[in-house]
PDB file of C-alpha atoms in Angstrom:
ATOM      1  CA  MET A   7       0.000   0.000   0.000  1.00  0.00           C
ATOM      2  CA  SER A   8       1.234   3.430  -0.764  1.00  0.00           C
ATOM      3  CA  THR A   9       2.273   5.724   2.043  1.00  0.00           C
ATOM      4  CA  GLU A  10       2.645   8.787  -0.112  1.00  0.00           C
ATOM      5  CA  SER A  11       0.719  11.917   0.720  1.00  0.00           C
ATOM      6  CA  GLN A  12      -2.625  12.276  -1.016  1.00  0.00           C
ATOM      7  CA  SER A  13      -2.532  16.034  -1.224  1.00  0.00           C
ATOM      8  CA  THR A  14      -0.722  16.202  -4.564  1.00  0.00           C
ATOM      9  CA  GLY A  15      -3.962  16.204  -6.539  1.00  0.00           C
ATOM     10  CA  GLN A  16      -3.128  12.926  -8.334  1.00  0.00           C
ATOM     11  CA  GLU A  17      -5.009   9.701  -7.959  1.00  0.00           C
ATOM     12  CA  PRO A  18      -3.504   7.333  -5.465  1.00  0.00           C
ATOM     13  CA  ARG A  19      -1.533   4.578  -7.110  1.00  0.00           C
ATOM     14  CA  ASN A  20      -0.711   1.180  -5.727  1.00  0.00           C
ATOM     15  CA  THR A  21       2.484  -0.252  -7.095  1.00  0.00           C
ATOM     16  CA  ASP A  22       1.474  -3.817  -6.178  1.00  0.00           C
ATOM     17  CA  VAL A  23      -1.649  -3.819  -8.364  1.00  0.00           C
ATOM     18  CA  SER A  24      -1.599  -3.526 -12.110  1.00  0.00           C
ATOM     19  CA  PHE A  25      -4.042  -3.798 -15.032  1.00  0.00           C
ATOM     20  CA  GLU A  26      -3.548  -6.458 -17.639  1.00  0.00           C
ATOM     21  CA  PRO A  27      -5.351  -5.795 -20.937  1.00  0.00           C
ATOM     22  CA  ARG A  28      -5.669  -9.521 -21.685  1.00  0.00           C
ATOM     23  CA  ASP A  29      -8.049 -10.035 -18.708  1.00  0.00           C
ATOM     24  CA  ILE A  30     -10.861  -8.082 -20.373  1.00  0.00           C
ATOM     25  CA  GLN A  31     -11.935  -8.805 -23.946  1.00  0.00           C
ATOM     26  CA  VAL A  32     -13.860  -5.725 -25.016  1.00  0.00           C
ATOM     27  CA  GLY A  33     -14.869  -7.246 -28.363  1.00  0.00           C
ATOM     28  CA  SER A  34     -16.709 -10.166 -26.698  1.00  0.00           C
ATOM     29  CA  ILE A  35     -18.601  -7.750 -24.398  1.00  0.00           C
ATOM     30  CA  TYR A  36     -19.657  -5.615 -27.360  1.00  0.00           C
ATOM     31  CA  GLY A  37     -20.665  -8.761 -29.258  1.00  0.00           C
ATOM     32  CA  TYR A  38     -22.783  -9.959 -26.341  1.00  0.00           C
ATOM     33  CA  MET A  39     -24.471  -6.543 -26.040  1.00  0.00           C
ATOM     34  CA  LEU A  40     -25.168  -6.514 -29.777  1.00  0.00           C
ATOM     35  CA  ALA A  41     -26.664 -10.036 -29.642  1.00  0.00           C
ATOM     36  CA  LEU A  42     -28.799  -9.049 -26.642  1.00  0.00           C
ATOM     37  CA  ALA A  43     -30.076  -5.934 -28.441  1.00  0.00           C
ATOM     38  CA  ALA A  44     -30.866  -7.966 -31.582  1.00  0.00           C
ATOM     39  CA  ALA A  45     -32.761 -10.604 -29.547  1.00  0.00           C
ATOM     40  CA  THR A  46     -34.782  -7.886 -27.765  1.00  0.00           C
ATOM     41  CA  ILE A  47     -35.730  -6.210 -31.042  1.00  0.00           C
ATOM     42  CA  ALA A  48     -36.641  -9.581 -32.607  1.00  0.00           C
ATOM     43  CA  ALA A  49     -38.848 -10.458 -29.611  1.00  0.00           C
ATOM     44  CA  PHE A  50     -40.568  -7.064 -29.863  1.00  0.00           C
ATOM     45  CA  ILE A  51     -41.300  -7.563 -33.581  1.00  0.00           C
ATOM     46  CA  ILE A  52     -42.620 -11.093 -32.956  1.00  0.00           C
ATOM     47  CA  CYS A  53     -44.928  -9.744 -30.219  1.00  0.00           C
ATOM     48  CA  ILE A  54     -46.304  -7.114 -32.602  1.00  0.00           C
ATOM     49  CA  PHE A  55     -47.170  -9.757 -35.209  1.00  0.00           C
ATOM     50  CA  ILE A  56     -48.776 -12.012 -32.580  1.00  0.00           C
ATOM     51  CA  LEU A  57     -50.847  -9.091 -31.254  1.00  0.00           C
ATOM     52  CA  ARG A  58     -52.063  -8.166 -34.737  1.00  0.00           C
ATOM     53  CA  PHE A  59     -52.946 -11.792 -35.537  1.00  0.00           C
ATOM     54  CA  THR A  60     -54.903 -12.338 -32.309  1.00  0.00           C
ATOM     55  CA  ARG A  61     -56.712  -8.998 -32.644  1.00  0.00           C
ATOM     56  CA  GLN A  62     -57.863  -9.852 -36.194  1.00  0.00           C
ATOM     57  CA  ARG A  63     -58.902 -13.365 -35.125  1.00  0.00           C
ATOM     58  CA  ALA A  64     -60.862 -12.064 -32.147  1.00  0.00           C
ATOM     59  CA  ALA A  65     -62.595  -9.454 -34.291  1.00  0.00           C
ATOM     60  CA  ALA A  66     -63.608 -12.132 -36.797  1.00  0.00           C
ATOM     61  CA  ILE A  67     -64.984 -14.501 -34.138  1.00  0.00           C
ATOM     62  CA  ASP A  68     -66.645 -12.113 -31.643  1.00  0.00           C
ATOM     63  CA  THR A  69     -70.200 -10.929 -32.050  1.00  0.00           C
ATOM     64  CA  PRO A  70     -70.545  -7.205 -32.697  1.00  0.00           C
ATOM     65  CA  PRO A  71     -71.350  -5.015 -29.692  1.00  0.00           C
ATOM     66  CA  PRO A  72     -74.912  -3.738 -29.258  1.00  0.00           C
ATOM     67  CA  PRO A  73     -75.698  -0.328 -30.733  1.00  0.00           C
ATOM     68  CA  SER A  74     -74.801   2.581 -28.535  1.00  0.00           C
ATOM     69  CA  ARG A  75     -77.457   4.531 -26.691  1.00  0.00           C
ATOM     70  CA  GLU A  76     -76.683   7.577 -28.800  1.00  0.00           C
ATOM     71  CA  ALA A  77     -77.727   5.632 -31.902  1.00  0.00           C
ATOM     72  CA  GLN A  78     -80.953   4.555 -30.165  1.00  0.00           C
ATOM     73  CA  GLY A  79     -82.007   8.149 -29.730  1.00  0.00           C
ATOM     74  CA  LYS A  80     -84.640   9.410 -27.309  1.00  0.00           C
ATOM     75  CA  ASP A  81     -83.706   7.926 -23.928  1.00  0.00           C
ATOM     76  CA  PHE A  82     -80.001   8.648 -24.032  1.00  0.00           C
ATOM     77  CA  GLY A  83     -78.597   8.838 -20.532  1.00  0.00           C
ATOM     78  CA  MET A  84     -81.347   6.665 -19.054  1.00  0.00           C
ATOM     79  CA  PRO A  85     -80.845   3.021 -18.131  1.00  0.00           C
ATOM     80  CA  PRO A  86     -82.449   0.547 -20.523  1.00  0.00           C
ATOM     81  CA  GLU A  87     -86.003  -0.674 -19.957  1.00  0.00           C
ATOM     82  CA  PRO A  88     -87.341  -1.964 -17.597  1.00  0.00           C
ATOM     83  CA  ARG A  89     -86.356   0.845 -15.276  1.00  0.00           C
ATOM     84  CA  LEU A  90     -86.522   0.472 -11.521  1.00  0.00           C
ATOM     85  CA  GLN A  91     -88.450   2.950  -9.441  1.00  0.00           C
ATOM     86  CA  GLY A  92     -86.449   5.775  -7.988  1.00  0.00           C
ATOM     87  CA  VAL A  93     -84.037   6.099 -10.918  1.00  0.00           C
ATOM     88  CA  PRO A  94     -83.410   9.761 -11.716  1.00  0.00           C
ATOM     89  CA  GLY A  95     -85.752  10.798 -14.516  1.00  0.00           C
ATOM     90  CA  HIS A  96     -88.336   8.147 -13.646  1.00  0.00           C
ATOM     91  CA  GLU A  97     -91.822   9.608 -13.256  1.00  0.00           C
ATOM     92  CA  ALA A  98     -93.019   7.373 -10.424  1.00  0.00           C
ATOM     93  CA  ASP A  99     -92.159   7.959  -6.781  1.00  0.00           C
ATOM     94  CA  PRO A 100     -91.675   4.597  -5.024  1.00  0.00           C
ATOM     95  CA  GLN A 101     -92.971   5.874  -1.671  1.00  0.00           C
ATOM     96  CA  ARG A 102     -96.136   7.285  -3.235  1.00  0.00           C
ATOM     97  CA  ASP A 103     -96.650   4.039  -5.190  1.00  0.00           C
ATOM     98  CA  LEU A 104     -96.367   2.024  -1.958  1.00  0.00           C
ATOM     99  CA  ARG A 105     -98.851   4.288  -0.161  1.00  0.00           C
ATOM    100  CA  ASN A 106    -101.309   4.005  -3.081  1.00  0.00           C
ATOM    101  CA  LYS A 107    -100.946   0.196  -3.116  1.00  0.00           C
ATOM    102  CA  ILE A 108    -101.569  -0.096   0.618  1.00  0.00           C
ATOM    103  CA  LYS A 109    -104.563   2.240   0.347  1.00  0.00           C
ATOM    104  CA  ALA A 110    -106.050   0.232  -2.567  1.00  0.00           C
ATOM    105  CA  ASP A 111    -105.540  -3.073  -0.701  1.00  0.00           C
ATOM    106  CA  THR A 112    -107.136  -1.688   2.457  1.00  0.00           C
ATOM    107  CA  GLN A 113    -110.148  -0.350   0.519  1.00  0.00           C
ATOM    108  CA  ALA A 114    -110.569  -3.703  -1.254  1.00  0.00           C
ATOM    109  CA  ASN A 115    -110.481  -5.545   2.094  1.00  0.00           C
ATOM    110  CA  GLU A 116    -113.030  -3.218   3.739  1.00  0.00           C
ATOM    111  CA  LYS A 117    -115.766  -2.872   1.126  1.00  0.00           C
ATOM    112  CA  PHE A 118    -119.166  -4.475   0.726  1.00  0.00           C
ATOM    113  CA  ASP A 119    -119.995  -5.637  -2.823  1.00  0.00           C
ATOM    114  CA  TRP A 120    -121.890  -8.326  -4.691  1.00  0.00           C
ATOM    115  CA  ILE A 121    -119.708 -10.795  -6.531  1.00  0.00           C
ATOM    116  CA  ASP A 122    -122.642 -12.828  -7.898  1.00  0.00           C
ATOM    117  CA  LYS A 123    -126.021 -11.484  -6.825  1.00  0.00           C
ATOM    118  CA  ASN A 124    -128.026 -14.385  -8.358  1.00  0.00           C
ATOM    119  CA  SER A 125    -126.202 -17.039  -6.354  1.00  0.00           C
ATOM    120  CA  GLY A 126    -125.995 -14.868  -3.230  1.00  0.00           C
ATOM    121  CA  VAL A 127    -122.191 -14.483  -3.140  1.00  0.00           C
ATOM    122  CA  ALA A 128    -121.105 -11.188  -1.626  1.00  0.00           C
ATOM    123  CA  GLN A 129    -117.857  -9.575  -0.617  1.00  0.00           C
ATOM    124  CA  ILE A 130    -117.640  -8.405   2.968  1.00  0.00           C
ATOM    125  CA  PRO A 131    -114.821  -6.815   4.977  1.00  0.00           C
ATOM    126  CA  VAL A 132    -112.111  -9.207   6.135  1.00  0.00           C
ATOM    127  CA  LYS A 133    -112.673  -8.427   9.818  1.00  0.00           C
ATOM    128  CA  ASP A 134    -116.373  -9.295   9.535  1.00  0.00           C
ATOM    129  CA  ALA A 135    -115.606 -12.507   7.614  1.00  0.00           C
ATOM    130  CA  MET A 136    -113.080 -13.604  10.271  1.00  0.00           C
ATOM    131  CA  ARG A 137    -115.617 -12.924  13.045  1.00  0.00           C
ATOM    132  CA  ILE A 138    -118.342 -14.921  11.238  1.00  0.00           C
ATOM    133  CA  ILE A 139    -116.016 -17.869  10.622  1.00  0.00           C
ATOM    134  CA  ALA A 140    -114.896 -17.819  14.259  1.00  0.00           C
ATOM    135  CA  GLU A 141    -118.523 -17.927  15.424  1.00  0.00           C
ATOM    136  CA  LYS A 142    -120.051 -20.359  12.918  1.00  0.00           C
ATOM    137  CA  GLY A 143    -117.066 -22.230  11.481  1.00  0.00           C
ATOM    138  CA  LEU A 144    -116.456 -23.092   7.851  1.00  0.00           C
ATOM    139  CA  PRO A 145    -119.138 -24.865   5.822  1.00  0.00           C
ATOM    140  CA  GLY A 146    -118.899 -28.630   6.319  1.00  0.00           C
ATOM    141  CA  THR A 147    -117.300 -28.278   9.750  1.00  0.00           C
ATOM    142  CA  SER A 148    -118.780 -27.451  13.060  1.00  0.00           C
ATOM    143  CA  ALA A 149    -117.683 -24.573  15.201  1.00  0.00           C
ATOM    144  CA  ALA A 150    -115.182 -25.478  17.864  1.00  0.00           C
ATOM    145  CA  GLN A 151    -117.028 -26.190  21.081  1.00  0.00           C
ATOM    146  CA  PRO A 152    -115.449 -24.812  24.225  1.00  0.00           C
ATOM    147  CA  GLU A 153    -114.328 -27.526  26.623  1.00  0.00           C
ATOM    148  CA  LYS A 154    -116.385 -27.944  29.754  1.00  0.00           C
ATOM    149  CA  LYS A 155    -114.497 -27.891  32.996  1.00  0.00           C
ATOM    150  CA  LYS A 156    -115.330 -30.674  35.363  1.00  0.00           C
TER     151      LYS A 156
END
């Protein structure tokens, strides 16, 4: 190891170590780099041809996509039919529809009406029908008799 002062501005030099040009063959390194670059470019070109081939094959086999909504016209921006309630742009209000349905069902269950007047079949409110069945029982069966305590 050198014991000379380092302040001279020159690179330190070790007299025991030397460089032999025959250890490194620059031509073989450049040849390897050139072969590597050629293989990379060849692989890239092969990938381009494979991509083009598969894209053309897929386009020939696949079914065409459905027409766009813009081509369909009037309802552009809306989901396709049938539309669920509550979707923006839908006329019906789901809460109002539910209230109307409950109201219609309640009115149908609480009205008096003739279904067939000639045969004597009438519609009566559900509460009244349940009370009558509890008192008289269904046709063909007798009303349940309360048990007598002994």
